Coordinates of C-alpha atoms in Angstrom, one line a residue:
M157 CA 18.7 13.8 18.4
R158 CA 16.7 17.0 19.2
E159 CA 13.6 16.4 21.8
A160 CA 11.1 15.2 19.0
D161 CA 12.8 12.0 17.3
F162 CA 10.2 9.3 16.3
R163 CA 11.1 5.6 15.9
L164 CA 8.5 3.7 13.9
P165 CA 8.3 0.2 17.0
A166 CA 8.4 -2.8 14.9
G167 CA 5.7 -4.0 16.6
N168 CA 4.5 -6.6 18.9
R169 CA 2.9 -10.1 19.4
A170 CA 5.3 -11.3 16.5
S171 CA 7.0 -14.6 16.3
A172 CA 10.7 -14.6 17.2
A173 CA 11.5 -15.8 13.0
V174 CA 9.7 -12.2 12.5
R175 CA 11.0 -10.7 15.8
A176 CA 15.0 -11.4 15.0
E177 CA 14.1 -10.0 11.0
I178 CA 12.6 -6.8 11.9
M179 CA 15.5 -6.2 14.4
A180 CA 17.4 -6.4 11.7
A181 CA 16.3 -4.4 8.9
A182 CA 17.2 0.1 8.9
E183 CA 15.5 1.2 12.2
L184 CA 13.6 4.1 11.0
L185 CA 13.5 7.2 13.6
F186 CA 12.5 11.0 12.0
C187 CA 13.4 14.2 13.8
R188 CA 13.3 17.7 14.3
R189 CA 16.5 18.4 13.0
S190 CA 20.2 17.5 13.9
S191 CA 22.1 18.5 16.4
P192 CA 25.9 19.9 14.7
G193 CA 28.2 17.0 14.5
E194 CA 26.1 13.7 15.3
T195 CA 26.0 12.8 11.2
A196 CA 29.5 12.7 11.5
E197 CA 30.2 9.6 11.3
R198 CA 27.2 8.2 9.0
A199 CA 26.7 8.8 5.6
L200 CA 23.8 11.7 4.9
L201 CA 22.0 12.5 2.0
I202 CA 20.4 15.7 1.4
V203 CA 17.3 15.2 -1.4
G204 CA 14.7 18.0 -3.0
Q205 CA 14.3 19.6 -5.6
S206 CA 16.8 21.9 -8.0
A207 CA 15.5 25.0 -7.3
H208 CA 14.4 24.0 -3.3
L209 CA 18.4 23.0 -2.9
R210 CA 19.0 25.9 -4.4
S211 CA 17.6 28.2 -2.3
L212 CA 19.0 26.8 0.9
S213 CA 21.3 29.2 2.6
W214 CA 24.7 27.8 4.4
E215 CA 23.8 28.1 7.8
D216 CA 20.7 25.9 6.7
V217 CA 23.3 22.8 6.1
R218 CA 26.5 23.4 8.2
D219 CA 25.1 21.4 11.5
V220 CA 24.8 18.8 9.1
L221 CA 28.0 18.6 6.4
L222 CA 30.3 20.0 9.0
P223 CA 33.2 18.8 9.3
R224 CA 33.2 16.5 5.9
V225 CA 32.3 19.0 3.9
D226 CA 32.7 22.9 3.4
E227 CA 31.3 25.3 2.3
Q228 CA 33.4 26.3 -0.8
T229 CA 32.2 22.7 -2.3
W230 CA 28.9 22.9 -1.3
R231 CA 27.7 25.9 -3.9
R232 CA 30.0 24.0 -6.2
A233 CA 27.9 20.9 -5.9
L234 CA 24.9 23.1 -6.6
R235 CA 26.4 24.6 -9.6
C236 CA 26.7 21.4 -10.5
L237 CA 23.7 19.7 -10.4
Q238 CA 21.1 19.2 -13.4
A239 CA 18.3 21.7 -12.8
D240 CA 16.5 19.7 -15.5
R241 CA 16.4 16.1 -14.8
T242 CA 17.7 13.9 -11.7
D243 CA 20.9 13.7 -11.0
V244 CA 24.1 13.3 -8.0
C245 CA 26.4 14.4 -6.8
P246 CA 29.0 13.1 -3.9
L247 CA 30.1 15.5 -1.4
W248 CA 33.3 13.9 0.3
L249 CA 33.4 9.8 -1.5
N250 CA 30.3 7.9 -1.0
M251 CA 29.7 9.2 1.9
V252 CA 27.8 12.2 1.8
T253 CA 26.0 12.8 -1.2
V254 CA 23.2 16.5 -3.0
A255 CA 20.9 15.4 -5.4
A256 CA 17.9 17.1 -7.2
L257 CA 15.0 15.3 -8.2
P258 CA 13.2 15.1 -11.6
P259 CA 11.6 18.9 -11.1
A260 CA 8.2 18.3 -13.7
V261 CA 5.7 17.1 -12.6
S262 CA 2.2 17.6 -14.2
R263 CA -0.9 17.6 -13.6
H264 CA -1.5 14.0 -13.5
N265 CA 2.0 13.8 -11.3
T266 CA 2.9 14.2 -7.6
P267 CA 4.0 17.1 -6.7
S268 CA 6.7 15.1 -4.1
S269 CA 8.8 13.1 -6.6
A270 CA 7.0 10.6 -4.2
H271 CA 8.5 7.3 -7.5
A272 CA 11.8 9.1 -7.9
L273 CA 12.8 9.9 -4.5
A274 CA 12.1 6.4 -3.0
R275 CA 13.7 5.5 -6.0
L276 CA 17.1 7.8 -5.3
V277 CA 17.3 7.3 -1.3
E278 CA 17.3 3.0 -2.2
T279 CA 20.0 2.9 -4.7
R280 CA 22.0 5.7 -2.5
L281 CA 21.3 4.8 0.9
G282 CA 20.0 1.0 0.4
A283 CA 23.2 -0.8 1.4
Q284 CA 24.5 1.5 4.7
H285 CA 24.6 0.8 7.8
S286 CA 23.5 3.9 9.3
A287 CA 22.7 7.4 6.9
H288 CA 21.0 11.2 7.6
I289 CA 18.5 11.7 5.2
M290 CA 17.4 15.5 4.8
V291 CA 14.8 15.6 3.1
V292 CA 13.7 19.6 1.2
C293 CA 10.7 20.4 0.3
E294 CA 7.2 22.2 0.2
K295 CA 5.3 21.3 3.9
S296 CA 2.5 20.8 1.5
S297 CA 4.8 17.6 0.0
V298 CA 6.6 15.6 4.0
F299 CA 3.9 13.0 3.7
A300 CA 4.3 11.7 0.7
S301 CA 7.8 12.3 1.2
A302 CA 8.2 10.4 4.0
C303 CA 6.6 7.4 2.3
A304 CA 8.8 7.2 -0.2
V305 CA 11.9 7.4 2.0
A306 CA 9.7 4.4 4.9
R307 CA 9.2 2.4 0.8
A308 CA 13.0 2.5 0.6
F309 CA 13.9 0.4 3.8
P310 CA 12.0 -2.9 3.8
L311 CA 12.0 -5.2 7.0
F312 CA 11.6 -8.4 4.7
S313 CA 14.9 -9.3 4.3
R314 CA 16.5 -14.1 3.9
K315 CA 19.2 -12.3 2.7
S316 CA 22.2 -14.2 4.7
E317 CA 24.3 -11.5 4.6
R318 CA 21.8 -9.1 6.6
S319 CA 23.2 -7.6 10.4
S320 CA 21.9 -9.5 13.2
S321 CA 23.0 -5.2 15.5
R322 CA 19.4 -3.4 15.8
E323 CA 22.1 -0.3 16.2
D324 CA 24.3 -0.9 13.2
R325 CA 21.0 0.1 10.6
R326 CA 19.1 3.5 11.9
V327 CA 18.2 5.9 9.6
T328 CA 17.6 8.8 10.4
V329 CA 14.5 11.4 8.5
E330 CA 14.9 14.7 9.0
F331 CA 12.8 18.4 6.9
F332 CA 13.4 21.5 5.8
C333 CA 10.8 22.6 4.4
V334 CA 11.8 25.6 2.0
E335 CA 7.4 27.2 2.2
P336 CA 7.1 28.4 4.4
R337 CA 10.4 29.2 5.0
G338 CA 12.5 26.6 7.5
E339 CA 9.2 25.9 9.1
R340 CA 10.1 23.3 11.9
L341 CA 7.2 20.2 12.5
S342 CA 5.8 19.7 15.2
N343 CA 6.0 16.8 17.4
S344 CA 1.9 15.0 16.0
A345 CA 3.1 16.5 12.9
L346 CA 6.4 14.0 13.6
E347 CA 4.3 11.0 15.5
C348 CA 1.8 10.8 12.2
L349 CA 4.4 10.2 10.0
S350 CA 5.8 8.0 12.0
R351 CA 2.7 5.9 12.6
A352 CA 2.0 6.4 8.5
A353 CA 5.7 5.2 7.8
Q354 CA 4.9 2.3 10.1
S355 CA 1.9 1.5 7.6
V356 CA 4.2 1.6 5.0
R357 CA 7.6 -0.8 6.2
L358 CA 4.2 -3.3 7.1
A359 CA 2.4 -4.0 4.4
A360 CA 5.6 -4.1 2.5
R361 CA 6.9 -7.0 5.2
I362 CA 3.0 -8.3 4.4
V363 CA 3.4 -8.7 0.7
D364 CA 7.1 -8.9 1.1
S365 CA 6.7 -12.6 2.4
P366 CA 6.5 -16.1 0.8
C367 CA 3.8 -17.6 1.3
S368 CA 5.3 -20.1 3.2
D369 CA 5.8 -18.6 6.0
M370 CA 2.5 -15.2 5.4
D371 CA 0.1 -18.6 4.5
T372 CA -4.0 -17.9 5.8
E373 CA -3.1 -18.2 9.8
R374 CA 0.0 -16.4 10.0
F375 CA -1.3 -13.7 7.8
L376 CA -4.0 -14.2 10.8
Q377 CA -1.5 -13.1 13.4
E378 CA -1.2 -10.0 11.5
V379 CA -4.3 -9.2 12.1
R380 CA -4.0 -9.9 15.2
A381 CA -1.1 -8.8 16.7
V382 CA -2.1 -5.4 15.0
A383 CA -5.6 -6.2 16.7
A384 CA -4.0 -6.3 20.6
E385 CA -1.8 -3.2 20.0
L386 CA -4.7 -1.4 19.2
R387 CA -6.9 -2.5 22.2
I388 CA -9.7 -4.1 19.4
S389 CA -11.2 -7.4 18.9
P390 CA -11.2 -9.5 15.9
V391 CA -14.0 -11.2 14.6
I392 CA -12.5 -14.5 12.5
I393 CA -14.6 -16.2 10.5
R394 CA -12.8 -19.7 9.1
G395 CA -13.0 -22.6 7.3
E396 CA -16.9 -24.5 7.1
E397 CA -17.6 -21.6 8.7
L398 CA -17.4 -19.8 6.1
R399 CA -19.3 -22.0 4.7
K400 CA -21.9 -22.3 7.7
K401 CA -23.0 -18.6 7.6
G402 CA -23.3 -18.1 3.7
F403 CA -19.5 -16.5 3.2
G404 CA -19.3 -18.2 -0.3
G405 CA -17.4 -16.5 -2.4
I406 CA -14.5 -16.6 0.1
Y407 CA -15.5 -20.2 1.1
G408 CA -15.5 -21.0 -3.1
V409 CA -11.8 -19.7 -3.4
G410 CA -9.6 -20.9 -0.5
K411 CA -11.3 -25.2 0.4
G412 CA -8.9 -26.1 -1.9
A413 CA -5.7 -24.9 0.7
T414 CA -4.3 -26.3 3.4
S415 CA -3.6 -23.5 5.0
R416 CA -8.1 -22.5 5.9
P417 CA -9.6 -20.1 3.9
A418 CA -10.2 -16.2 6.9
L419 CA -12.1 -13.5 6.8
A420 CA -11.1 -10.7 8.9
V421 CA -12.5 -7.3 11.0
L422 CA -11.4 -4.8 12.5
S423 CA -14.1 -2.6 13.9
H424 CA -13.2 0.9 15.4
T425 CA -16.2 3.4 16.4
P426 CA -15.8 6.5 18.0
P427 CA -18.8 7.1 20.5
A428 CA -18.6 10.7 17.9
A429 CA -19.2 8.8 15.1
T430 CA -21.5 10.1 11.8
Q431 CA -20.5 8.4 9.5
T432 CA -18.8 4.4 9.0
I433 CA -16.5 3.5 6.6
A434 CA -15.9 0.4 5.7
W435 CA -12.2 -0.6 4.1
V436 CA -11.9 -4.5 2.0
G437 CA -8.9 -6.1 1.0
K438 CA -8.3 -8.8 -1.6
G439 CA -5.5 -10.7 0.2
V440 CA -5.6 -14.2 -2.0
V441 CA -2.0 -15.3 -0.6
Y442 CA -0.8 -17.0 -2.9
D443 CA -3.2 -17.2 -6.7
T444 CA -2.2 -20.5 -8.4
G445 CA -4.5 -19.2 -11.3
G446 CA -6.7 -22.2 -9.1
L447 CA -7.6 -25.6 -12.0
I448 CA -7.3 -22.9 -15.1
L449 CA -4.0 -22.9 -13.8
K450 CA -1.4 -19.8 -15.0
G451 CA 1.4 -20.3 -16.6
K452 CA 5.0 -21.1 -15.6
T453 CA 5.9 -17.6 -16.1
Q454 CA 3.0 -16.2 -14.9
L455 CA 3.4 -17.7 -11.3
P456 CA 6.6 -16.3 -10.3
G457 CA 5.4 -12.5 -8.4
M458 CA 1.9 -14.3 -7.1
K459 CA 2.5 -14.0 -3.0
R460 CA 1.9 -9.9 -3.7
D461 CA -1.7 -10.8 -4.8
C462 CA -2.3 -10.5 -1.2
A463 CA -1.4 -6.5 -1.4
G464 CA -4.5 -5.2 -0.9
A465 CA -5.4 -6.5 2.2
A466 CA -1.8 -6.4 3.3
A467 CA -2.3 -2.4 2.8
V468 CA -5.4 -2.3 4.3
L469 CA -4.0 -3.2 8.0
G470 CA -1.9 -0.7 7.8
A471 CA -3.8 1.6 6.8
F472 CA -6.1 0.2 9.4
S473 CA -3.8 0.9 11.8
A474 CA -1.9 4.6 11.4
A475 CA -5.5 5.5 10.8
V476 CA -6.8 5.1 14.5
K477 CA -4.1 5.7 16.2
Q478 CA -3.9 8.7 14.8
G479 CA -7.3 9.5 16.2
F480 CA -9.8 8.2 12.9
K481 CA -13.1 10.3 14.2
E482 CA -15.8 8.3 12.4
N483 CA -16.3 5.0 12.5
L484 CA -13.1 2.8 10.6
H485 CA -14.0 -1.0 9.3
A486 CA -10.7 -3.1 8.1
I487 CA -12.5 -6.4 6.3
L488 CA -9.5 -8.6 5.1
C489 CA -10.7 -11.6 2.1
L490 CA -7.9 -14.2 3.3
A491 CA -6.8 -16.9 1.4
E492 CA -5.2 -19.2 -1.1
N493 CA -6.3 -19.7 -4.5
C494 CA -5.0 -23.1 -5.6
T495 CA -5.3 -26.5 -7.0
G496 CA -5.8 -30.2 -5.3
P497 CA -9.0 -32.2 -4.9
R498 CA -10.8 -30.1 -3.2
A499 CA -10.4 -27.1 -5.5
T500 CA -13.6 -24.9 -7.2
R501 CA -13.6 -26.4 -10.6
P502 CA -15.4 -24.6 -13.9
D503 CA -18.9 -25.4 -13.9
D504 CA -19.3 -24.7 -10.2
I505 CA -21.9 -22.5 -8.3
H506 CA -21.5 -20.8 -5.7
R507 CA -24.1 -19.0 -3.5
L508 CA -22.0 -15.4 -1.9
Y509 CA -22.7 -13.7 1.0
S510 CA -25.4 -11.1 -0.8
G511 CA -27.8 -13.9 -1.6
K512 CA -26.9 -14.5 -5.8
T513 CA -25.7 -17.3 -7.6
V514 CA -22.1 -17.7 -9.0
E515 CA -21.0 -19.6 -12.3
I516 CA -17.4 -20.5 -12.6
R517 CA -16.4 -19.9 -15.7
N518 CA -12.6 -19.2 -14.9
T519 CA -11.3 -20.0 -11.8
D520 CA -8.1 -17.0 -11.9
A521 CA -11.3 -14.7 -11.9
E522 CA -11.4 -15.2 -8.1
G523 CA -10.9 -11.6 -6.1
R524 CA -13.9 -10.5 -7.0
L525 CA -16.0 -13.3 -5.6
L526 CA -14.1 -12.6 -2.2
L527 CA -14.6 -8.7 -2.4
A528 CA -18.0 -9.1 -3.2
D529 CA -18.4 -11.5 -0.1
G530 CA -16.7 -8.6 1.9
A531 CA -18.8 -6.0 -0.1
A532 CA -21.7 -7.4 1.5
Y533 CA -20.8 -8.0 5.6
A534 CA -19.7 -4.6 4.9
L535 CA -23.2 -3.0 3.3
R536 CA -25.8 -6.0 5.3
D537 CA -24.1 -6.5 9.2
L538 CA -22.2 -3.3 8.5
K539 CA -24.7 -0.6 7.5
A540 CA -21.6 1.0 5.9
D541 CA -22.1 4.8 4.2
V542 CA -18.6 4.1 2.3
I543 CA -17.2 1.3 1.4
L544 CA -13.2 1.0 -0.5
D545 CA -12.4 -2.4 -2.4
M546 CA -8.8 -2.6 -2.7
A547 CA -7.5 -5.7 -5.0
T548 CA -5.0 -6.5 -7.2
L549 CA -7.5 -7.6 -9.5
T550 CA -7.3 -7.6 -13.5
G551 CA -4.1 -6.7 -15.7
A552 CA -6.8 -4.7 -17.3
Q553 CA -5.4 -2.4 -14.7
G554 CA -2.1 -2.0 -16.3
V555 CA -3.4 -0.7 -20.4
A556 CA -5.6 1.2 -18.5
T557 CA -3.5 3.0 -15.8
G558 CA 0.2 2.5 -16.6
R559 CA 3.1 1.6 -14.5
Y560 CA 2.5 3.9 -11.7
H561 CA -1.5 5.3 -11.5
G562 CA -3.8 2.9 -9.8
A563 CA -7.3 2.7 -11.3
L564 CA -10.0 3.9 -9.7
L565 CA -13.6 2.9 -10.5
T566 CA -16.6 5.0 -8.3
N567 CA -20.5 4.9 -8.2
D568 CA -19.9 8.9 -6.6
E569 CA -18.4 12.4 -8.7
D570 CA -17.5 13.9 -5.4
W571 CA -15.4 10.4 -4.2
E572 CA -14.2 9.8 -7.2
K573 CA -12.4 13.3 -7.1
A574 CA -11.3 13.0 -3.2
C575 CA -9.4 9.6 -4.2
V576 CA -7.0 11.7 -7.5
A577 CA -6.0 15.5 -4.9
A578 CA -5.6 11.8 -2.5
G579 CA -3.7 10.0 -4.1
R580 CA -0.7 13.5 -5.3
S581 CA -0.8 14.9 -2.2
S582 CA 0.5 11.0 -0.5
G583 CA 2.4 10.1 -4.2
D584 CA -0.1 6.9 -4.4
L585 CA -1.4 8.4 -7.0
V586 CA -4.7 7.6 -9.3
Q587 CA -6.0 7.0 -12.4
P588 CA -10.6 7.0 -12.3
L589 CA -11.9 4.2 -15.4
V590 CA -15.2 5.0 -16.5
Y591 CA -18.2 4.1 -15.1
T592 CA -21.4 2.2 -16.9
P593 CA -22.1 -0.4 -15.7
E594 CA -25.4 -0.3 -17.2
L595 CA -24.1 -0.6 -21.1
H596 CA -21.8 -4.0 -19.4
F597 CA -24.3 -6.2 -17.0
S598 CA -25.5 -8.2 -20.1
E599 CA -22.0 -9.6 -20.0
F600 CA -22.0 -11.5 -17.2
S601 CA -25.1 -13.5 -17.3
S602 CA -25.9 -16.9 -16.8
A603 CA -27.8 -19.3 -17.9
M604 CA -27.5 -21.6 -15.0
A605 CA -26.8 -18.5 -12.4
D606 CA -27.6 -15.0 -11.0
V607 CA -24.0 -13.6 -13.2
K608 CA -21.3 -15.8 -14.2
N609 CA -17.6 -14.6 -13.4
F610 CA -16.1 -14.1 -16.5
V611 CA -15.6 -12.8 -20.5
S612 CA -14.2 -14.7 -22.3
V613 CA -11.6 -10.5 -23.5
T614 CA -11.8 -8.1 -26.1
F615 CA -10.8 -4.7 -26.4
T616 CA -13.8 -3.7 -24.3
A617 CA -12.4 -5.4 -21.2
V618 CA -10.6 -2.8 -20.2
A619 CA -13.8 -0.8 -19.9
R620 CA -15.8 -4.0 -18.5
G621 CA -13.4 -5.1 -16.6
P622 CA -13.9 -3.1 -13.0
S623 CA -17.7 -2.8 -13.5
R624 CA -17.4 -6.6 -12.4
A625 CA -16.9 -6.3 -8.3
P626 CA -20.0 -4.6 -7.6
L627 CA -21.9 -7.2 -9.8
A628 CA -22.1 -10.3 -6.6
F629 CA -22.6 -7.2 -3.4
T630 CA -26.3 -6.9 -3.7
D631 CA -29.4 -6.5 -6.0
S632 CA -27.2 -3.5 -7.4
T633 CA -28.4 -4.4 -10.7
P634 CA -30.1 -1.7 -12.8
P635 CA -32.9 0.1 -12.8
H636 CA -31.2 -0.6 -8.7
P637 CA -28.2 1.1 -7.9
F638 CA -25.7 0.6 -5.3
P639 CA -27.5 1.4 -1.9
S640 CA -23.7 3.2 -0.8
P641 CA -20.5 5.3 -2.1
L642 CA -19.0 2.1 -4.0
L643 CA -14.3 2.5 -4.4
V644 CA -13.0 -0.3 -6.1
C645 CA -9.3 0.7 -6.3
M646 CA -7.6 -1.7 -8.7
P647 CA -3.3 0.2 -7.9
N648 CA -0.7 -0.9 -10.0
G649 CA 1.4 -3.4 -9.2
L650 CA 4.3 -4.0 -12.3
F651 CA 7.1 -2.2 -9.7
S652 CA 6.1 -3.5 -6.7
E653 CA 7.3 -6.6 -4.6
E654 CA 5.2 -5.0 -1.7
L655 CA 2.1 -4.2 -3.5
L656 CA 0.5 -4.1 -6.3
L657 CA 0.5 -7.0 -8.3
T658 CA -2.6 -9.4 -10.4
H659 CA -1.1 -10.6 -13.2
C660 CA 2.6 -9.8 -14.4
S661 CA 4.0 -12.3 -16.5
S662 CA 7.2 -11.7 -14.4
P663 CA 9.0 -11.0 -11.3
A664 CA 10.0 -7.1 -9.9
K665 CA 14.0 -5.8 -9.8
R666 CA 14.8 -5.6 -6.7
S667 CA 16.1 -2.3 -6.8
E668 CA 12.3 -1.3 -8.1
S669 CA 10.4 -3.7 -4.8
H670 CA 9.3 -1.4 -2.6
G671 CA 8.0 1.2 -4.9
T672 CA 4.4 1.9 -3.4
V673 CA 1.9 0.5 -1.0
C674 CA -0.8 2.2 -2.8
M675 CA -3.9 3.6 -1.5
C676 CA -2.6 2.7 1.5
V677 CA -0.6 6.6 1.8
C678 CA -3.1 7.3 -0.2
L679 CA -5.7 5.8 2.4
L680 CA -4.2 8.3 4.8
C681 CA -3.4 10.6 3.8
H682 CA -7.1 11.3 2.9
G683 CA -8.6 10.1 6.0
A684 CA -6.0 10.5 8.7
G685 CA -3.1 12.5 7.2
P686 CA -1.3 15.7 8.6
Q687 CA -2.6 19.1 8.6

């Protein structure tokens, strides 16, 4: 390996079980180019769009292919690849493979074909102990491709046959840029890729972990580990202290659980900052639905309801390491929504941190209560100029934007455009929803409180549902609009175990389980990605 190798650290101050788990996972390294013969005994995957692969000369790939594959075999394989779809051609048993990504990219897709790349890498190399990946792409697709590769190598596993030797699980990744031709990545770019990939795998590990391993206390351990690594002192408010300080939304959702609810805040405040940005993440470590209990087909997979907070934590870590120049706050609203004698009941009324009261009509509509407290804290205490909420908030997202696009709701058109562009650049796609809260606020009126947290689902639910989010933050009802740019991101989780699922009725297949840390990567691309 040449001088520019960047390894993903295993993370510091983790528990013994987590450290052992990470040590058994694949070590991921990003490098400029491999040395001649270095990949001779390892699985090799050369992947890119068909046109990019055909643009390679033999000299471009000779060092990674020899001595197992000669020039004639290489050129024959390129001729065999189908140009109009994803295709794979083995070159030397199952150890050396060239693969073509789908060429069709419409205007709402990512040019990197990141979803296809992640699936292909996991399918071809997921079981290999040692591998080398050569990604052939344009320089503009490098960031998305690196994060896609990271998704294919999750850190969490309880499989008994998984190797305990870290040396047996080393994966190196190099990029060949076809535009500009042959340009090699700088050390700073490789370091950025490593940090982004680390954040992806961190968020994936948190969300993949079952609640028995990742309750609110364990989640706080992850927060403290990130804080220690960044030399930040976190603000943590827990249990009864939440109630005393007025966080009725977070407290009300989590008070029935044995693991106490919490609000955790990490703050990065560089001296030259001119703007304050707050990322608010929903962290429901398990969502039974509360007393309005989910059905038996809906409960499996509800460990993933902490995905918004996990993605915010991972993105915050990478952004700060990357030298984010503005004030940045990660606000994690953590709770377990469960049944029990102390659980919130339908008809209960909670007073939120904004001062508003909310009548509970559905205990399974808990995410908006957490976000209400988090966003009000961001506005009132942190004086945020921009607030972004991320949550596995509603099953209506899947109806509105489908399987591959997270739903985006915002009161600011410029931020809407910026997030859509960041999604295409990062490979974590988002699609805007209609923002017309004034048409739907009246439906949330309550005879007993300022608002209610749920209305019956009708054909307008997709349009009005996300409008609930700003309701209880501040005095945001018309004619008093929310005073800061507000973004509500509802990533899709139908295909992702690491992130993004609120009300999916069946668990994801393992082969598709690590599809995104949607918006974690999108946020990095918008705020701290490589230039």
